[in-house]
Short mmCIF file of C-alpha atoms in Angstrom, two decimals:
data_model
loop_
_atom_site.label_atom_id
_atom_site.label_comp_id
_atom_site.label_asym_id
_atom_site.label_seq_id
_atom_site.Cartn_x
_atom_site.Cartn_y
_atom_site.Cartn_z
CA UNK B 1 169.24 75.89 -85.81
CA UNK B 2 168.94 74.67 -89.40
CA UNK B 3 171.43 72.28 -90.93
CA UNK B 4 171.81 71.50 -94.67
CA UNK B 5 172.21 67.77 -95.64
CA UNK B 6 175.50 67.52 -97.64
CA UNK B 7 176.30 63.85 -97.13
CA UNK B 8 174.28 60.68 -96.38
CA UNK B 9 174.95 57.14 -95.37
CA UNK B 10 172.48 54.70 -96.63
CA UNK B 11 172.29 51.00 -95.76
CA UNK B 12 168.91 49.41 -95.66
CA UNK B 13 167.23 46.04 -95.82
CA UNK B 14 164.02 47.29 -97.43
CA UNK B 15 164.62 49.25 -100.58
CA UNK B 16 160.97 50.09 -101.54
CA UNK B 17 160.29 53.65 -101.21
CA UNK B 18 163.89 54.61 -101.32
CA UNK B 19 164.23 55.51 -105.07
CA UNK B 20 162.67 58.99 -104.84
CA UNK B 21 164.84 59.89 -101.87
CA UNK B 22 168.03 58.84 -103.60
CA UNK B 23 167.25 60.87 -106.72
CA UNK B 24 166.36 63.92 -104.63
CA UNK B 25 169.71 63.64 -102.63
CA UNK B 26 171.44 63.31 -106.07
CA UNK B 27 169.68 66.41 -107.42
CA UNK B 28 170.77 68.32 -104.30
CA UNK B 29 174.44 67.25 -104.69
CA UNK B 30 174.51 65.17 -101.54
CA UNK B 31 177.39 62.79 -101.25
CA UNK B 32 176.06 59.33 -100.72
CA UNK B 33 177.93 56.55 -98.96
CA UNK B 34 176.68 53.02 -99.07
CA UNK B 35 177.59 49.28 -99.03
CA UNK B 36 176.35 45.90 -100.15
CA UNK B 37 172.88 45.56 -101.64
CA UNK B 38 171.98 49.09 -101.05
CA UNK B 39 175.05 50.31 -102.93
CA UNK B 40 174.03 48.14 -105.92
CA UNK B 41 170.51 49.40 -105.79
CA UNK B 42 171.69 53.11 -105.86
CA UNK B 43 174.09 52.38 -108.68
CA UNK B 44 171.36 50.84 -110.72
CA UNK B 45 169.53 54.20 -110.47
CA UNK B 46 172.44 55.79 -112.14
CA UNK B 47 173.41 57.78 -109.06
CA UNK B 48 176.99 58.10 -108.00
CA UNK B 49 177.68 56.38 -104.63
CA UNK B 50 180.90 56.18 -102.54
CA UNK B 51 181.48 52.63 -101.19
CA UNK B 52 181.84 52.53 -97.35
CA UNK B 53 184.85 50.39 -98.01
CA UNK B 54 186.60 53.43 -99.50
CA UNK B 55 186.27 55.06 -95.99
CA UNK B 56 187.26 52.12 -93.99
CA UNK B 57 189.82 50.74 -96.28
CA UNK B 58 188.42 47.31 -95.24
CA UNK B 59 186.09 45.08 -97.24
CA UNK B 60 183.00 43.61 -95.83
CA UNK B 61 184.20 40.59 -93.86
CA UNK B 62 182.97 37.64 -91.86
CA UNK B 63 180.08 36.95 -94.25
CA UNK B 64 178.88 40.56 -94.03
CA UNK B 65 178.79 40.59 -90.25
CA UNK B 66 181.44 43.43 -90.19
CA UNK B 67 181.24 46.19 -92.72
CA UNK B 68 180.35 49.57 -91.10
CA UNK B 69 181.72 48.98 -87.60
CA UNK B 70 184.77 51.39 -88.10
CA UNK B 71 185.92 54.81 -86.75
CA UNK B 72 185.71 56.25 -90.21
CA UNK B 73 181.97 55.65 -90.19
CA UNK B 74 181.11 56.18 -86.60
CA UNK B 75 183.41 59.24 -86.35
CA UNK B 76 181.41 60.80 -89.20
CA UNK B 77 178.22 60.01 -87.36
CA UNK B 78 179.20 60.97 -83.83
CA UNK B 79 181.55 63.94 -84.52
CA UNK B 80 180.33 67.00 -82.95
CA UNK B 81 180.45 69.86 -85.45
CA UNK B 82 180.60 72.62 -82.74
CA UNK B 83 183.40 70.86 -80.96
CA UNK B 84 186.85 72.09 -82.03
CA UNK B 85 188.67 68.94 -80.79
CA UNK B 86 186.16 66.64 -82.71
CA UNK B 87 186.50 68.72 -85.87
CA UNK B 88 190.29 68.63 -85.67
CA UNK B 89 190.38 64.93 -85.12
CA UNK B 90 188.02 64.26 -88.00
CA UNK B 91 190.33 66.30 -90.26
CA UNK B 92 193.46 64.59 -88.83
CA UNK B 93 192.01 61.10 -89.60
CA UNK B 94 190.24 62.16 -92.83
CA UNK B 95 186.82 61.28 -91.45
CA UNK B 96 183.97 62.88 -93.49
CA UNK B 97 181.01 64.46 -91.76
CA UNK B 98 177.74 62.53 -92.27
CA UNK B 99 174.59 64.63 -92.16
CA UNK B 100 171.95 61.92 -92.87
CA UNK B 101 171.80 58.32 -91.79
CA UNK B 102 169.16 56.10 -93.41
CA UNK B 103 169.57 52.69 -91.90
CA UNK B 104 166.96 50.11 -91.01
CA UNK B 105 167.27 46.85 -89.22
CA UNK B 106 167.53 43.16 -90.29
CA UNK B 107 164.03 41.67 -90.09
CA UNK B 108 164.53 39.62 -86.97
CA UNK B 109 160.89 39.63 -85.92
CA UNK B 110 159.73 38.59 -89.34
CA UNK B 111 162.31 35.84 -89.48
CA UNK B 112 161.19 34.44 -86.15
CA UNK B 113 157.64 34.37 -87.43
CA UNK B 114 158.65 32.47 -90.57
CA UNK B 115 161.08 29.87 -89.42
CA UNK B 116 162.33 27.96 -86.44
CA UNK B 117 165.81 27.51 -87.85
CA UNK B 118 168.02 29.01 -85.20
CA UNK B 119 170.95 29.72 -87.47
CA UNK B 120 168.80 31.83 -89.83
CA UNK B 121 167.28 33.73 -86.88
CA UNK B 122 170.62 34.50 -85.22
CA UNK B 123 172.05 35.88 -88.41
CA UNK B 124 169.13 38.34 -88.47
CA UNK B 125 170.30 39.91 -85.11
CA UNK B 126 171.54 43.31 -86.51
CA UNK B 127 174.68 44.73 -84.83
CA UNK B 128 175.87 47.62 -86.99
CA UNK B 129 172.38 48.89 -87.76
CA UNK B 130 171.38 49.58 -84.18
CA UNK B 131 174.81 51.00 -83.48
CA UNK B 132 174.71 53.49 -86.33
CA UNK B 133 170.93 54.44 -85.56
CA UNK B 134 171.82 55.05 -81.87
CA UNK B 135 174.87 57.06 -82.81
CA UNK B 136 172.92 59.25 -85.26
CA UNK B 137 170.11 59.79 -82.86
CA UNK B 138 172.41 60.65 -80.03
CA UNK B 139 174.02 63.31 -82.33
CA UNK B 140 170.66 64.71 -83.47
CA UNK B 141 171.97 68.18 -83.18
CA UNK B 142 173.95 67.65 -86.27
CA UNK B 143 172.27 64.69 -88.03
CA UNK B 144 169.00 63.46 -89.37
CA UNK B 145 168.37 59.75 -88.71
CA UNK B 146 165.80 57.66 -90.51
CA UNK B 147 165.37 54.22 -88.96
CA UNK B 148 162.30 52.71 -90.81
CA UNK B 149 160.84 52.84 -94.18
CA UNK B 150 157.59 54.25 -92.71
CA UNK B 151 159.44 57.48 -92.31
CA UNK B 152 160.63 57.65 -95.97
CA UNK B 153 157.68 59.76 -96.94
CA UNK B 154 158.34 62.32 -94.26
CA UNK B 155 162.01 62.56 -95.37
CA UNK B 156 161.07 62.89 -98.96
CA UNK B 157 158.67 65.76 -98.21
CA UNK B 158 161.31 67.46 -96.20
CA UNK B 159 163.83 67.21 -99.00
CA UNK B 160 161.37 68.58 -101.52
CA UNK B 161 159.96 71.50 -99.45
CA UNK B 162 163.07 72.53 -97.50
CA UNK B 163 165.79 71.68 -100.07
CA UNK B 164 167.73 69.46 -97.61
CA UNK B 165 167.50 71.95 -94.73
CA UNK B 166 166.41 70.64 -91.44
CA UNK B 167 165.54 72.13 -88.12
CA UNK B 168 166.63 71.07 -84.75
CA UNK B 169 163.15 70.19 -83.86
CA UNK B 170 162.68 67.93 -86.88
CA UNK B 171 166.01 66.16 -86.15
CA UNK B 172 165.15 65.58 -82.56
CA UNK B 173 161.71 64.21 -83.67
CA UNK B 174 163.34 61.68 -85.96
CA UNK B 175 165.78 60.77 -83.28
CA UNK B 176 163.07 59.92 -80.76
CA UNK B 177 161.39 57.58 -83.31
CA UNK B 178 164.80 55.95 -83.97
CA UNK B 179 165.39 55.19 -80.23
CA UNK B 180 161.82 53.67 -80.04
CA UNK B 181 162.59 51.45 -82.98
CA UNK B 182 165.88 50.18 -81.53
CA UNK B 183 164.27 49.65 -78.16
CA UNK B 184 161.51 47.49 -79.69
CA UNK B 185 164.09 45.55 -81.57
CA UNK B 186 166.02 44.81 -78.54
CA UNK B 187 162.93 43.66 -76.60
CA UNK B 188 161.93 41.31 -79.45
CA UNK B 189 165.36 39.69 -79.35
CA UNK B 190 165.24 39.39 -75.61
CA UNK B 191 161.88 37.76 -75.79
CA UNK B 192 163.16 35.13 -78.34
CA UNK B 193 166.01 34.21 -75.92
CA UNK B 194 163.72 34.19 -72.95
CA UNK B 195 159.99 33.61 -74.11
CA UNK B 196 158.75 33.29 -70.47
CA UNK B 197 160.30 36.64 -69.43
CA UNK B 198 158.41 39.46 -68.03
CA UNK B 199 157.33 42.55 -69.82
CA UNK B 200 160.74 43.87 -70.94
CA UNK B 201 159.63 47.57 -71.16
CA UNK B 202 159.42 47.40 -67.37
CA UNK B 203 163.14 46.77 -67.05
CA UNK B 204 163.78 50.36 -68.20
CA UNK B 205 162.01 51.67 -65.01
CA UNK B 206 164.59 52.10 -62.27
CA UNK B 207 164.41 50.80 -58.72
CA UNK B 208 161.55 48.22 -58.88
CA UNK B 209 160.06 47.65 -55.49
CA UNK B 210 159.31 44.13 -54.37
CA UNK B 211 155.94 43.80 -52.60
CA UNK B 212 155.40 41.53 -49.55
CA UNK B 213 153.21 39.62 -51.94
CA UNK B 214 150.78 40.16 -54.64
CA UNK B 215 146.98 40.27 -54.61
CA UNK B 216 147.08 37.10 -52.49
CA UNK B 217 149.80 35.67 -50.21
CA UNK B 218 150.82 32.91 -52.73
CA UNK B 219 151.41 35.44 -55.50
CA UNK B 220 154.52 37.55 -55.96
CA UNK B 221 154.34 41.29 -56.65
CA UNK B 222 156.60 44.05 -57.83
CA UNK B 223 155.82 47.81 -58.27
CA UNK B 224 157.65 49.68 -61.06
CA UNK B 225 157.44 53.38 -60.58
CA UNK B 226 158.39 56.31 -58.34
CA UNK B 227 155.82 56.89 -55.75
CA UNK B 228 157.82 59.75 -54.23
CA UNK B 229 156.77 61.89 -57.18
CA UNK B 230 153.24 61.65 -56.07
CA UNK B 231 153.33 61.28 -52.20
CA UNK B 232 155.23 61.97 -49.08
CA UNK B 233 154.47 59.01 -46.73
CA UNK B 234 154.13 60.45 -43.31
CA UNK B 235 153.39 57.27 -41.31
CA UNK B 236 152.76 53.61 -41.50
CA UNK B 237 154.01 50.42 -42.99
CA UNK B 238 155.08 49.81 -46.59
CA UNK B 239 152.22 49.90 -49.08
CA UNK B 240 151.10 46.44 -50.16
CA UNK B 241 149.98 45.40 -53.75
CA UNK B 242 146.31 45.76 -52.69
CA UNK B 243 147.04 49.07 -51.04
CA UNK B 244 148.46 50.51 -54.17
CA UNK B 245 145.52 49.26 -56.26
CA UNK B 246 143.08 51.01 -54.07
CA UNK B 247 145.32 54.17 -53.55
CA UNK B 248 145.29 54.36 -57.39
CA UNK B 249 141.52 54.23 -57.44
CA UNK B 250 141.31 56.76 -54.69
CA UNK B 251 143.61 59.22 -56.39
CA UNK B 252 141.81 58.88 -59.72
CA UNK B 253 138.49 59.53 -58.04
CA UNK B 254 139.49 62.66 -56.04
CA UNK B 255 141.29 64.01 -59.08
CA UNK B 256 137.81 64.42 -60.66
CA UNK B 257 136.97 67.16 -58.13
CA UNK B 258 140.26 69.13 -58.37
CA UNK B 259 141.80 71.07 -55.54
CA UNK B 260 139.65 72.05 -52.57
CA UNK B 261 137.76 75.35 -53.23
CA UNK B 262 134.78 76.08 -51.11
CA UNK B 263 133.43 72.65 -50.51
CA UNK B 264 135.91 69.71 -50.04
CA UNK B 265 135.18 66.17 -51.06
CA UNK B 266 135.79 63.15 -48.86
CA UNK B 267 135.56 59.59 -50.20
CA UNK B 268 136.11 55.96 -48.96
CA UNK B 269 137.37 53.30 -51.36
CA UNK B 270 137.08 49.52 -50.82
CA UNK B 271 138.34 47.03 -53.43
CA UNK B 272 138.77 49.95 -55.97
CA UNK B 273 135.02 50.81 -55.61
CA UNK B 274 133.53 54.02 -54.05
CA UNK B 275 131.64 52.88 -50.95
CA UNK B 276 131.16 56.37 -49.53
CA UNK B 277 131.58 59.94 -50.86
CA UNK B 278 130.19 63.33 -50.04
CA UNK B 279 130.90 67.02 -50.65
CA UNK B 280 130.43 69.37 -47.74
CA UNK B 281 131.36 72.72 -46.39
CA UNK B 282 134.02 71.20 -44.14
CA UNK B 283 136.30 68.13 -44.42
CA UNK B 284 134.76 66.84 -41.13
CA UNK B 285 131.29 67.09 -42.43
CA UNK B 286 132.38 65.49 -45.67
CA UNK B 287 133.78 62.52 -43.70
CA UNK B 288 130.62 62.21 -41.65
CA UNK B 289 128.45 62.10 -44.75
CA UNK B 290 130.78 59.73 -46.65
CA UNK B 291 130.86 57.22 -43.77
CA UNK B 292 127.09 57.41 -43.34
CA UNK B 293 126.71 56.24 -46.92
CA UNK B 294 127.98 52.73 -46.03
CA UNK B 295 129.56 52.47 -42.55
CA UNK B 296 130.01 48.79 -42.86
CA UNK B 297 131.97 48.75 -46.08
CA UNK B 298 134.25 51.56 -44.75
CA UNK B 299 135.97 49.13 -42.39
CA UNK B 300 139.51 48.59 -43.61
CA UNK B 301 139.16 51.00 -46.54
CA UNK B 302 141.24 53.64 -48.24
CA UNK B 303 140.21 57.21 -47.43
CA UNK B 304 140.90 60.22 -49.55
CA UNK B 305 140.06 63.93 -49.46
CA UNK B 306 141.01 67.02 -51.48
CA UNK B 307 140.98 69.13 -48.24
CA UNK B 308 143.31 69.57 -45.29
CA UNK B 309 142.77 67.07 -42.59
CA UNK B 310 142.23 68.95 -39.30
CA UNK B 311 142.13 67.65 -35.76
CA UNK B 312 138.41 67.26 -35.48
CA UNK B 313 138.43 65.18 -38.70
CA UNK B 314 141.37 63.20 -37.51
CA UNK B 315 139.58 62.37 -34.16
CA UNK B 316 136.50 61.19 -36.02
CA UNK B 317 138.51 59.04 -38.43
CA UNK B 318 140.57 57.61 -35.71
CA UNK B 319 137.49 55.78 -34.27
CA UNK B 320 137.47 53.21 -37.14
CA UNK B 321 140.03 50.89 -38.70
CA UNK B 322 141.29 51.94 -42.10
CA UNK B 323 144.42 51.14 -44.23
CA UNK B 324 145.37 54.37 -45.87
CA UNK B 325 144.39 58.15 -45.64
CA UNK B 326 145.41 60.42 -48.56
CA UNK B 327 145.11 64.17 -48.48
CA UNK B 328 147.07 67.20 -49.84
CA UNK B 329 147.72 68.43 -46.32
CA UNK B 330 147.56 67.51 -42.65
CA UNK B 331 147.52 69.84 -39.65
CA UNK B 332 150.17 69.03 -37.07
CA UNK B 333 147.69 68.26 -34.30
CA UNK B 334 145.79 65.99 -36.73
CA UNK B 335 148.98 64.05 -37.46
CA UNK B 336 149.54 63.63 -33.72
CA UNK B 337 146.16 61.91 -33.51
CA UNK B 338 146.48 59.78 -36.63
CA UNK B 339 150.02 58.56 -35.96
CA UNK B 340 148.83 56.89 -32.75
CA UNK B 341 148.56 53.70 -34.88
CA UNK B 342 152.00 52.96 -36.16
CA UNK B 343 150.90 50.79 -39.20
CA UNK B 344 148.33 53.34 -40.40
CA UNK B 345 149.44 54.70 -43.73
CA UNK B 346 149.28 58.44 -44.20
CA UNK B 347 150.05 59.86 -47.57
CA UNK B 348 150.41 63.56 -48.39
CA UNK B 349 149.43 63.83 -52.02
CA UNK B 350 151.75 66.15 -53.96
CA UNK B 351 150.50 65.78 -57.47
CA UNK B 352 148.21 63.67 -59.72
CA UNK B 353 149.73 60.95 -61.94
CA UNK B 354 150.82 62.45 -65.25
CA UNK B 355 150.20 59.36 -67.37
CA UNK B 356 147.49 59.53 -69.95
CA UNK B 357 147.45 55.80 -70.71
CA UNK B 358 146.32 52.66 -68.84
CA UNK B 359 147.89 49.20 -69.30
CA UNK B 360 146.33 45.74 -68.71
CA UNK B 361 148.05 42.42 -69.32
CA UNK B 362 145.75 40.11 -71.26
CA UNK B 363 146.44 36.70 -72.76
CA UNK B 364 150.10 36.85 -74.06
CA UNK B 365 150.10 40.63 -74.56
CA UNK B 366 149.23 43.99 -73.20
CA UNK B 367 146.24 46.16 -73.79
CA UNK B 368 146.81 49.99 -73.87
CA UNK B 369 144.14 52.61 -73.70
CA UNK B 370 143.81 56.30 -72.92
CA UNK B 371 142.44 57.14 -69.53
CA UNK B 372 138.82 57.84 -69.13
CA UNK B 373 138.77 61.65 -69.12
CA UNK B 374 135.70 63.81 -68.88
CA UNK B 375 132.33 63.55 -67.34
CA UNK B 376 129.93 63.96 -70.22
CA UNK B 377 130.10 64.84 -73.97
CA UNK B 378 126.84 66.57 -73.95
CA UNK B 379 124.07 67.61 -71.41
CA UNK B 380 120.83 66.79 -73.27
CA UNK B 381 117.60 67.21 -71.26
CA UNK B 382 115.36 64.53 -72.63
CA UNK B 383 112.84 63.86 -69.81
CA UNK B 384 109.44 65.22 -68.96
CA UNK B 385 110.92 68.36 -67.48
CA UNK B 386 114.30 70.06 -67.19
CA UNK B 387 116.41 69.34 -64.21
CA UNK B 388 116.36 71.77 -61.31
CA UNK B 389 119.55 73.48 -60.11
CA UNK B 390 119.93 70.95 -57.22
CA UNK B 391 119.23 68.03 -59.45
CA UNK B 392 121.82 69.14 -61.98
CA UNK B 393 124.45 69.41 -59.23
CA UNK B 394 123.62 65.99 -57.84
CA UNK B 395 123.56 64.45 -61.36
CA UNK B 396 126.95 65.81 -62.19
CA UNK B 397 128.26 64.51 -58.83
CA UNK B 398 126.55 61.05 -59.28
CA UNK B 399 127.89 60.69 -62.87
CA UNK B 400 131.44 61.25 -61.65
CA UNK B 401 131.02 58.79 -58.85
CA UNK B 402 129.51 56.20 -61.11
CA UNK B 403 132.46 56.43 -63.43
CA UNK B 404 134.50 55.02 -60.53
CA UNK B 405 132.38 52.01 -59.78
CA UNK B 406 132.86 48.60 -61.47
CA UNK B 407 130.31 47.86 -64.33
CA UNK B 408 127.56 47.40 -64.37
CA UNK B 409 127.27 50.44 -62.13
CA UNK B 410 124.54 52.51 -60.53
CA UNK B 411 125.02 55.49 -58.19
CA UNK B 412 122.20 57.04 -56.13
CA UNK B 413 123.02 60.54 -54.82
CA UNK B 414 121.16 63.14 -52.85
CA UNK B 415 122.64 66.41 -51.73
CA UNK B 416 126.05 65.45 -53.00
CA UNK B 417 126.20 62.39 -50.91
CA UNK B 418 126.31 58.84 -52.23
CA UNK B 419 123.38 57.13 -50.55
CA UNK B 420 123.23 53.84 -52.56
CA UNK B 421 125.43 52.11 -55.06
CA UNK B 422 125.38 48.89 -57.09
CA UNK B 423 128.43 47.69 -58.85
CA UNK B 424 130.06 44.65 -60.52
CA UNK B 425 126.72 43.13 -61.35
CA UNK B 426 125.99 41.23 -64.57
CA UNK B 427 122.75 43.04 -65.22
CA UNK B 428 121.94 46.75 -64.75
CA UNK B 429 118.70 46.05 -62.94
CA UNK B 430 120.59 43.89 -60.39
CA UNK B 431 122.98 46.84 -59.72
CA UNK B 432 119.92 49.06 -59.09
CA UNK B 433 118.39 46.53 -56.74
CA UNK B 434 121.62 46.52 -54.87
CA UNK B 435 121.82 50.28 -54.71
CA UNK B 436 118.20 50.62 -53.51
CA UNK B 437 118.78 47.96 -50.86
CA UNK B 438 121.94 49.61 -49.63
CA UNK B 439 120.16 52.93 -49.23
CA UNK B 440 117.37 51.35 -47.28
CA UNK B 441 119.74 49.38 -45.14
CA UNK B 442 121.22 52.71 -43.86
CA UNK B 443 117.68 54.39 -43.66
CA UNK B 444 118.08 56.96 -46.49
CA UNK B 445 115.09 58.53 -47.92
CA UNK B 446 115.26 58.17 -51.74
CA UNK B 447 112.50 60.72 -52.38
CA UNK B 448 114.18 63.49 -54.53
CA UNK B 449 117.34 61.50 -55.09
CA UNK B 450 119.03 61.13 -58.41
CA UNK B 451 120.47 58.14 -60.32
CA UNK B 452 123.48 57.74 -62.50
CA UNK B 453 124.24 54.76 -64.80
CA UNK B 454 127.63 54.09 -66.33
CA UNK B 455 126.03 52.83 -69.55
CA UNK B 456 122.67 53.06 -71.31
CA UNK B 457 119.45 51.64 -69.92
CA UNK B 458 118.59 48.74 -72.28
CA UNK B 459 114.97 48.75 -71.09
CA UNK B 460 112.75 51.13 -69.00
CA UNK B 461 112.78 48.82 -66.08
CA UNK B 462 115.61 50.76 -64.19
CA UNK B 463 113.72 54.05 -64.58
CA UNK B 464 110.41 52.33 -63.44
CA UNK B 465 112.07 50.86 -60.37
CA UNK B 466 113.83 54.07 -59.54
CA UNK B 467 110.66 56.05 -59.82
CA UNK B 468 108.87 53.60 -57.50
CA UNK B 469 111.66 54.17 -54.97
CA UNK B 470 111.30 57.95 -55.13
CA UNK B 471 114.09 58.91 -57.63
CA UNK B 472 113.29 61.92 -59.69
CA UNK B 473 116.13 62.55 -62.15
CA UNK B 474 118.43 60.29 -64.03
CA UNK B 475 121.69 60.55 -65.99
CA UNK B 476 122.95 58.05 -68.57
CA UNK B 477 125.01 58.04 -71.75
CA UNK B 478 122.21 56.74 -74.01
CA UNK B 479 122.89 54.77 -77.20
CA UNK B 480 120.43 51.99 -76.72
CA UNK B 481 118.03 51.18 -79.58
CA UNK B 482 115.38 51.35 -76.94
CA UNK B 483 116.43 54.71 -75.38
CA UNK B 484 112.96 56.04 -76.25
CA UNK B 485 111.37 53.64 -73.77
CA UNK B 486 113.04 55.13 -70.84
CA UNK B 487 112.69 58.73 -72.15
CA UNK B 488 108.91 58.25 -72.75
CA UNK B 489 108.39 56.84 -69.25
CA UNK B 490 110.19 60.00 -67.86
CA UNK B 491 107.87 62.23 -69.90
CA UNK B 492 104.80 60.40 -68.80
CA UNK B 493 105.82 60.64 -65.18
CA UNK B 494 107.27 64.25 -65.09
CA UNK B 495 110.82 62.87 -64.35
CA UNK B 496 114.04 64.52 -65.52
CA UNK B 497 116.54 62.59 -67.66
CA UNK B 498 119.90 63.74 -69.05
CA UNK B 499 121.72 61.97 -72.01
CA UNK B 500 125.45 62.59 -71.79
CA UNK B 501 126.75 60.74 -74.90
CA UNK B 502 129.76 59.41 -72.87
CA UNK B 503 129.77 55.84 -71.50
CA UNK B 504 131.93 54.96 -68.47
CA UNK B 505 132.48 51.20 -68.47
CA UNK B 506 135.04 50.05 -65.81
CA UNK B 507 136.16 46.43 -65.75
#
């Protein structure tokens, strides 16, 4: 539903960028209400303005602390135009409708940065501004709210192109921005009064869950979120801090393979790294192959599959100690087997996390980044020959697995089974040494295996070492100034190499 702006309330600290808007409003015969310095600014432009004091019949008092906090102002903002009672009361008390609110906030953050004088800082805590902005944003069905000068250009364009008409979608979009601005303002004030406080945006998340402890027993821990949206817990003790970290890694990994189709995937996670993973015709075969990849590291791990856990799989899993098992479904006879250990955590995965962002606390702030989506940006065959069908399938699988290992990361795969991995090493060649040693420890034959690297090969030493071990195909993002060294080695030795153009660092 479109609405035409016929009246506006303007009260801002920052006047730059406002002139064109005021003139456009005047040209469109919009009644403008204002007060204080903004009123003077508008009058100097030669534009007629109605003082807010004419509405309230009160002057600005208490040194300017109280000037707009009045029913005649807030009634005009909050009055619902489609509510008969509201309309009647507004007429009864001679409250004019306000269609546009342009209000910004006192520069509290800037004042804190420029002075330590508490009196000056306290006076920059805005009261009326946030109240008017919240009121106007709440009543977005009838009002447009502009809460920061960065949105002046968008309003000016709207006034020019739409002659003061606004759509519900546009009003709601401005309202969303306004609430974000007020929320940030409140957080900054709270942090001033409590500098050592927690990340205040977390306080908006309901029902925080206190952990038994954090990563270690001497550390405290709290989880903010709603696990019930993702899981039904079918058995076991409460999830610990470390459980949650590994469960997150497991869910991210299994999400790469989607829902079970013809061949389910089974994976084992330890300290957020993949220590075993395989794709097979049945869940039981997937478990057997994943466990075989590193049976030592599997002890005490987090298990995950995108297939239904049946009785035969449950009986095999039941032979080892593990912390958590995650799957989209469990057969009843499988649950009977798995519930034999009362502390064993069984999670039925209902959906993948919807968030597209990741957060990490660093120094005195928070880093935010988009999640690492995708497997490769391109599939560029650059070696001595093209990959075979089997190699291509294994390289695709290996690259997804490598993405979920800590950098520097190397994944060795054969027949869609992880048979060696190196992760968390300070040099790529050390990660490869670790991966080859792991594969030999569990008697895997590397002839015909493939290798994935989370980042480029800085030299051709990894390709040489892999070739000597029997590896025939490689996948890496490329981007090194010495890419050609590895490519030429592959060409000289009839090895396949794929450049993806997508790095997968994980720290």
